[in-house]
XYZ file of C-alpha atoms in Angstrom:
492
model
C 160.326 45.676 -2.090
C 163.448 46.899 -0.320
C 166.165 44.564 0.905
C 167.021 44.884 4.575
C 170.680 45.210 3.579
C 169.775 48.460 1.783
C 168.055 49.803 4.892
C 171.157 49.094 6.970
C 173.211 51.483 4.825
C 171.092 54.472 5.914
C 172.320 54.795 9.463
C 173.476 58.390 9.947
C 171.819 61.562 11.149
C 171.628 62.985 7.621
C 170.468 59.719 6.089
C 168.388 57.786 8.597
C 165.959 54.968 7.800
C 164.175 52.744 10.285
C 161.991 49.669 9.899
C 158.696 49.444 11.768
C 156.339 46.521 11.238
C 158.150 45.431 8.101
C 158.050 48.845 6.421
C 160.883 51.335 5.950
C 160.615 55.025 6.778
C 163.005 57.872 6.039
C 163.071 59.907 9.259
C 166.126 62.017 8.400
C 164.199 65.297 8.260
C 162.182 64.460 11.357
C 165.146 63.750 13.634
C 165.742 67.327 14.757
C 162.013 67.854 15.370
C 161.583 64.771 17.545
C 160.602 65.962 21.055
C 162.836 63.315 22.596
C 165.889 64.412 20.643
C 167.746 62.708 17.816
C 169.738 60.196 19.846
C 166.881 57.814 20.518
C 166.111 57.622 16.784
C 169.744 57.305 15.772
C 170.224 54.342 18.052
C 167.964 52.400 15.688
C 169.146 53.956 12.414
C 169.215 51.279 9.720
C 167.557 48.770 12.051
C 164.218 47.298 13.017
C 162.823 49.541 15.771
C 159.368 47.963 16.052
C 159.773 46.697 19.588
C 160.695 50.086 21.054
C 158.255 52.012 18.866
C 155.077 50.100 19.712
C 154.678 50.669 23.463
C 154.870 54.463 23.214
C 153.143 55.178 19.896
C 149.606 54.466 18.681
C 149.673 52.324 15.514
C 148.598 55.203 13.259
C 151.363 57.599 14.370
C 153.433 57.324 11.194
C 150.386 57.585 8.943
C 149.247 60.744 10.710
C 152.483 62.600 11.315
C 155.026 61.461 8.696
C 154.499 62.630 5.120
C 153.787 59.993 2.480
C 157.004 60.881 0.674
C 158.923 59.444 3.636
C 157.114 56.085 3.524
C 159.564 53.907 1.602
C 157.592 50.678 1.356
C 157.836 47.102 2.550
C 161.140 45.518 3.458
C 162.229 41.982 2.684
C 163.547 40.963 6.058
C 166.193 38.224 6.275
C 164.947 34.861 7.485
C 167.010 35.349 10.589
C 166.813 39.021 11.477
C 170.041 40.462 12.868
C 170.046 40.801 16.613
C 168.395 44.048 17.699
C 169.963 46.498 20.117
C 167.196 45.915 22.618
C 167.285 42.092 22.522
C 169.314 40.000 24.901
C 172.817 39.533 23.554
C 174.384 36.099 24.130
C 177.717 37.848 24.606
C 176.103 40.155 27.169
C 173.789 38.003 29.273
C 170.799 39.589 31.003
C 171.581 41.670 34.055
C 171.014 40.270 37.512
C 168.116 42.695 37.824
C 166.467 41.295 34.686
C 167.092 37.706 35.733
C 165.504 38.422 39.089
C 162.496 40.021 37.382
C 161.982 36.923 35.236
C 162.229 34.747 38.311
C 159.679 36.939 40.051
C 157.273 36.541 37.119
C 157.626 32.771 37.252
C 156.821 32.823 40.959
C 154.078 35.446 41.112
C 151.409 34.967 43.772
C 148.270 33.236 42.532
C 145.480 35.662 41.719
C 143.501 34.139 44.583
C 146.103 35.611 46.945
C 145.380 39.153 45.764
C 143.049 40.719 48.325
C 143.216 44.457 47.557
C 144.448 46.965 44.993
C 147.715 47.533 46.846
C 148.525 43.854 46.276
C 148.475 44.408 42.513
C 150.896 47.304 42.906
C 153.189 45.214 45.093
C 153.373 42.427 42.496
C 153.824 44.945 39.664
C 156.781 46.512 41.431
C 158.742 43.261 41.175
C 157.527 41.968 37.801
C 157.154 44.943 35.438
C 160.107 46.121 33.389
C 161.792 49.207 34.762
C 160.651 51.582 32.012
C 156.965 50.728 32.284
C 157.017 50.674 36.077
C 158.668 54.082 36.277
C 156.265 55.634 33.775
C 153.130 54.363 35.507
C 154.404 55.014 39.020
C 155.985 58.423 38.707
C 154.660 61.653 40.151
C 156.036 65.156 39.772
C 158.999 66.606 41.671
C 159.166 65.230 45.242
C 155.858 63.355 44.827
C 154.251 65.140 47.758
C 151.077 65.710 45.755
C 151.004 62.080 44.663
C 151.158 60.899 48.274
C 148.744 63.521 49.592
C 146.115 62.497 47.049
C 145.916 59.170 48.834
C 146.514 60.311 52.394
C 143.676 62.847 52.168
C 141.200 59.966 52.318
C 142.681 58.898 55.651
C 141.771 62.202 57.235
C 138.050 61.615 56.721
C 135.958 59.255 58.859
C 132.515 57.663 58.595
C 129.520 58.130 60.863
C 127.729 54.824 60.263
C 124.061 54.205 60.957
C 122.931 51.073 62.818
C 119.763 48.973 62.948
C 119.137 49.393 59.231
C 117.938 46.562 56.989
C 120.927 46.134 54.680
C 120.024 42.752 53.217
C 119.971 44.069 49.660
C 122.609 46.557 48.517
C 122.292 48.235 45.124
C 125.449 49.892 43.758
C 123.899 51.150 40.525
C 123.950 54.849 39.755
C 123.847 57.280 36.833
C 126.787 59.164 35.364
C 126.197 61.757 32.642
C 122.739 60.290 32.124
C 123.884 56.681 31.705
C 122.989 53.985 34.230
C 126.053 52.065 35.388
C 126.599 49.103 37.682
C 129.243 50.711 39.893
C 129.963 54.316 40.968
C 133.579 54.322 39.787
C 135.189 54.288 36.343
C 138.504 53.359 34.750
C 140.016 56.765 34.089
C 142.227 57.633 31.123
C 145.875 56.604 31.408
C 148.416 56.700 28.581
C 150.586 53.986 27.034
C 148.770 50.828 28.065
C 151.060 48.627 25.968
C 153.966 49.444 28.247
C 152.296 47.111 30.719
C 150.530 44.587 28.478
C 150.760 43.742 24.742
C 147.028 44.393 24.269
C 147.042 47.605 26.284
C 143.753 49.464 26.619
C 141.815 46.657 24.948
C 142.277 44.635 28.123
C 140.692 47.423 30.148
C 137.803 47.701 27.667
C 136.980 44.008 27.891
C 137.013 43.838 31.679
C 135.061 47.075 32.077
C 132.363 45.849 29.712
C 131.919 42.543 31.504
C 131.200 44.288 34.813
C 129.293 47.366 33.711
C 132.073 49.829 34.519
C 132.718 52.898 32.371
C 136.100 53.135 30.639
C 137.491 56.549 29.740
C 139.533 56.087 26.555
C 142.703 58.225 26.496
C 143.944 60.351 23.616
C 147.387 58.836 24.177
C 146.367 55.201 24.156
C 148.877 52.710 22.784
C 146.043 51.087 20.835
C 144.057 52.756 18.100
C 140.859 54.390 19.331
C 138.796 52.180 17.019
C 140.559 49.050 18.262
C 139.513 49.863 21.820
C 135.912 50.648 20.861
C 135.696 47.498 18.728
C 136.706 45.485 21.794
C 133.725 46.779 23.772
C 130.264 45.250 24.114
C 127.371 46.712 22.072
C 125.760 48.380 25.100
C 128.994 49.305 26.880
C 129.420 52.910 28.021
C 132.722 54.607 27.206
C 133.939 58.167 27.549
C 136.717 59.913 25.629
C 139.491 61.963 27.211
C 140.818 64.709 24.955
C 144.130 66.520 24.882
C 143.242 69.538 22.749
C 145.308 69.639 19.562
C 146.757 72.933 18.355
C 145.280 72.176 14.948
C 141.543 72.760 15.360
C 140.777 70.803 12.195
C 142.495 67.737 13.624
C 140.819 68.323 16.974
C 137.385 68.528 15.371
C 137.946 65.320 13.424
C 138.924 63.505 16.620
C 135.891 64.753 18.547
C 133.418 64.039 15.758
C 134.833 60.551 15.260
C 134.523 59.854 18.992
C 130.879 60.911 18.888
C 130.168 58.753 15.835
C 131.635 55.761 17.657
C 129.210 56.235 20.537
C 131.211 57.993 23.239
C 128.874 59.215 25.998
C 131.084 62.003 27.329
C 133.948 64.260 26.215
C 136.461 64.887 28.990
C 138.698 67.818 28.058
C 141.984 67.745 29.968
C 142.722 71.240 31.288
C 145.619 70.638 33.696
C 148.395 69.702 31.272
C 149.566 72.567 29.031
C 153.024 71.170 29.790
C 154.172 67.943 31.357
C 155.246 67.972 34.971
C 158.758 66.916 35.904
C 158.561 63.193 36.651
C 161.930 62.172 37.976
C 161.315 58.445 38.381
C 160.419 58.364 34.713
C 163.535 60.386 33.889
C 165.772 57.907 35.719
C 164.134 54.850 34.192
C 166.889 54.346 31.580
C 164.331 54.591 28.799
C 166.729 56.962 27.089
C 169.999 55.566 28.275
C 173.460 57.065 27.839
C 173.777 57.599 24.104
C 177.021 59.575 24.088
C 178.406 57.213 21.467
C 175.856 58.436 18.917
C 177.082 61.152 16.543
C 176.005 64.694 17.367
C 175.670 66.405 20.716
C 171.854 66.353 20.675
C 171.857 69.560 22.703
C 168.285 70.409 21.718
C 166.765 67.246 23.173
C 164.223 67.847 25.891
C 165.588 65.750 28.723
C 162.908 66.790 31.172
C 161.034 63.485 30.790
C 161.598 59.803 30.183
C 158.923 57.772 28.399
C 156.538 60.690 28.810
C 158.608 63.458 27.310
C 157.849 62.976 23.621
C 154.116 62.394 23.672
C 152.531 65.787 24.294
C 154.197 68.118 21.806
C 150.906 68.648 19.944
C 148.958 70.077 22.917
C 147.419 73.526 22.608
C 149.053 75.642 25.322
C 146.767 78.564 24.450
C 143.529 76.781 25.434
C 141.167 79.204 27.209
C 137.645 79.386 28.645
C 136.407 81.048 25.465
C 137.317 77.917 23.487
C 134.676 75.868 25.279
C 131.892 77.389 23.191
C 133.611 76.018 20.097
C 133.440 72.514 21.558
C 129.738 73.030 22.237
C 129.288 73.875 18.565
C 130.902 70.690 17.241
C 129.455 67.976 19.493
C 126.365 66.945 21.390
C 128.390 64.852 23.840
C 128.307 66.066 27.456
C 131.343 68.296 28.107
C 133.413 67.662 31.223
C 136.549 69.556 32.290
C 139.157 67.149 33.637
C 141.732 68.706 35.955
C 139.894 71.455 37.862
C 141.900 72.427 40.972
C 140.299 75.534 42.471
C 136.840 76.592 43.577
C 136.420 79.658 41.356
C 137.250 77.608 38.250
C 134.629 75.060 39.296
C 132.063 77.823 39.790
C 132.911 79.335 36.407
C 132.413 75.964 34.724
C 129.034 75.678 36.431
C 128.024 79.176 35.313
C 129.000 78.376 31.720
C 126.740 75.348 31.676
C 129.517 72.763 31.498
C 128.018 69.322 32.160
C 130.633 68.228 34.650
C 134.098 68.620 36.119
C 136.710 66.204 37.400
C 138.579 67.426 40.458
C 142.025 66.135 39.590
C 145.702 67.028 39.625
C 146.613 64.410 37.019
C 147.403 61.793 39.642
C 150.079 63.988 41.193
C 152.020 64.105 37.912
C 151.738 67.799 37.039
C 152.007 70.702 39.523
C 153.593 69.822 42.859
C 151.513 71.019 45.835
C 148.266 70.963 43.882
C 145.395 70.375 46.327
C 144.298 66.780 46.923
C 141.006 66.377 45.029
C 139.189 65.120 48.132
C 140.183 68.231 50.092
C 138.895 70.405 47.257
C 135.659 68.410 47.135
C 135.089 69.055 50.856
C 135.347 72.811 50.301
C 133.546 72.976 46.954
C 130.351 70.984 47.384
C 128.674 73.141 50.070
C 129.172 76.182 47.819
C 127.808 74.437 44.732
C 124.796 73.104 46.610
C 124.043 76.526 48.032
C 124.106 77.985 44.512
C 121.925 75.183 43.148
C 124.030 72.325 41.792
C 123.648 71.977 38.028
C 126.754 70.098 36.892
C 128.105 66.713 37.951
C 131.305 66.585 39.995
C 133.777 63.717 39.677
C 137.092 63.054 41.362
C 140.210 61.009 40.692
C 143.607 60.486 42.298
C 144.807 58.367 45.196
C 141.876 55.934 45.313
C 142.834 52.471 46.554
C 139.846 51.226 48.562
C 136.065 51.160 48.321
C 136.056 53.324 51.439
C 137.830 56.012 49.392
C 135.089 55.848 46.761
C 132.335 55.962 49.383
C 133.856 58.966 51.141
C 133.872 60.903 47.877
C 130.268 59.908 47.164
C 129.165 60.958 50.655
C 130.781 64.342 50.072
C 128.871 64.876 46.839
C 130.914 63.338 44.021
C 128.862 61.682 41.297
C 131.551 59.125 40.562
C 135.215 58.369 41.140
C 137.994 57.693 38.616
C 140.664 55.059 39.247
C 143.760 54.772 37.067
C 147.045 53.270 38.257
C 145.565 50.279 40.147
C 143.926 49.001 36.966
C 147.210 49.435 35.072
C 148.993 47.367 37.707
C 146.277 44.703 37.578
C 146.500 44.615 33.769
C 150.309 44.518 33.738
C 150.538 41.622 36.176
C 147.538 39.378 35.516
C 146.017 40.671 32.261
C 142.257 40.401 31.726
C 141.776 38.292 34.823
C 143.655 40.840 36.904
C 141.503 43.795 35.844
C 138.348 41.731 36.337
C 139.549 40.774 39.813
C 140.405 44.391 40.674
C 136.873 45.501 39.809
C 135.436 42.582 41.757
C 137.574 43.426 44.799
C 136.218 46.969 44.813
C 132.653 45.730 44.305
C 132.925 43.310 47.234
C 134.534 45.933 49.461
C 131.819 48.398 48.541
C 128.941 46.062 49.384
C 130.537 45.249 52.734
C 131.188 48.897 53.579
C 127.713 50.018 52.513
C 126.180 47.453 54.860
C 128.422 48.509 57.722
C 127.559 52.157 57.081
C 123.827 51.454 57.113
C 123.257 52.307 53.437
C 121.579 50.173 50.782
C 121.803 52.396 47.699
C 124.055 55.157 46.408
C 121.434 57.833 47.036
C 121.611 56.993 50.774
C 125.143 58.377 50.895
C 125.402 62.006 51.989
C 127.428 64.355 54.181
C 125.571 63.201 57.314
C 127.514 59.934 57.106
C 130.932 61.576 57.031
C 133.165 63.399 59.518
C 135.735 65.804 58.104
C 136.791 67.396 61.393
C 139.814 65.161 62.031
C 141.954 66.213 59.112
C 145.322 65.750 60.802
C 148.136 63.898 59.062
C 147.947 60.125 59.383
C 150.183 57.282 58.240
C 149.100 54.494 55.904
C 151.486 51.610 56.476
C 150.168 49.490 53.591
C 150.504 52.362 51.104
C 153.946 53.086 52.542
C 154.964 49.504 51.915
C 154.274 49.697 48.177
C 155.435 53.294 47.692
C 158.857 53.432 46.035
C 161.029 56.310 47.176
C 162.705 58.671 44.741
C 166.271 57.848 43.735
C 169.371 60.005 43.763
C 171.736 60.147 40.772
C 173.942 57.081 40.422
C 177.727 57.288 40.306
C 179.353 55.613 37.285
C 181.451 53.507 39.644
C 180.332 52.221 42.997
C 181.745 54.327 45.815
């Protein structure tokens, strides 16, 4: 067993050890390959980096990607571990911003005061740490796509029926052949532990209790098996896949997901490279490290918390690769991130089981079409050709009315991401449960007011898409945080 004092001696770029969960690792040869640059590793050279490692890495990261020869063994930590760089320093008391955040947490509204999904976002804005908030919140470039995803729903109106017996409302439906209690699902979002210590396991528990499908992300903070183990025996889960350059690794991931009972494989097709997310970049996750040796000129500074997590993605993924996926799994195949009609039609012609109209929550290509706008144009064409695949949608959903509009226009189901992260980050299990319940209650009310008693009643006759002028959503505007400009080192 190594002494911690020995670890502390290895604190340079050429000789760099770090401690994670009581074990030492020699990362000297990995430093220059790290997608986030060497500075972030060197800041914790010779120190315990567990606290900063955990939120942005699945637990098996070191086992998978760092050779066994660099695993140095367990470390005998001192009874009183030296103060870490990221802990509060008694000589440098917490900033006013951090003190205010702690005060906000102590005085959060009771969960009973949360009436809609925007309320969760409002509370999260003032209680989450800056890094996590910026990562979850950020969109690409000027965030026009992010905002338009939501505003598109406000350009569509209902045509409700009256004098209909709406005593009993049934929200059950089928998605990819599985009967579910509600026509929406918790879509895949990365790095759940940034918002809550138990990360995606919280989402799994709450989804299972209310019969909602959870899509498990490739880039979860928790191990895939940990999330599945948290689910109920009859709970339906899907798996979202970022395709690995190494087909052997990719196959192992897919086959393991199928063995663990995943009911759908959602292949992400809109992220060969990360979009430029400036809120994330300004989040101070990788603060000024000019004091660290080396210029670190090769670091990719195009992202904050997000920048180092997608270096393994296959940028050469093509349509022809889809047949390979068919050959290795019996799970339904769904393409997540379709953004144009001809791609949707091609997927249908190839016999793909489904598509998700999505622009990655406005985090990838700026000026991508809002998924709802694409749905309006696509569904008449698909129906005319004889609809064979299922069409899903995600991005910008904040109300049950948003879900119902998509269903009326032909979507099979609707994915919701950020609101459940905000609910998890602020109120934990109870928050996610409440968020689902809020949507359920809204949906029952809206179905009654529309004159519909079951999901199959919803169709294009109940929707008006003619008034697609720009509108303003004051509640969304209240929780939306504007982009920042660069800060001067001294106040002007």
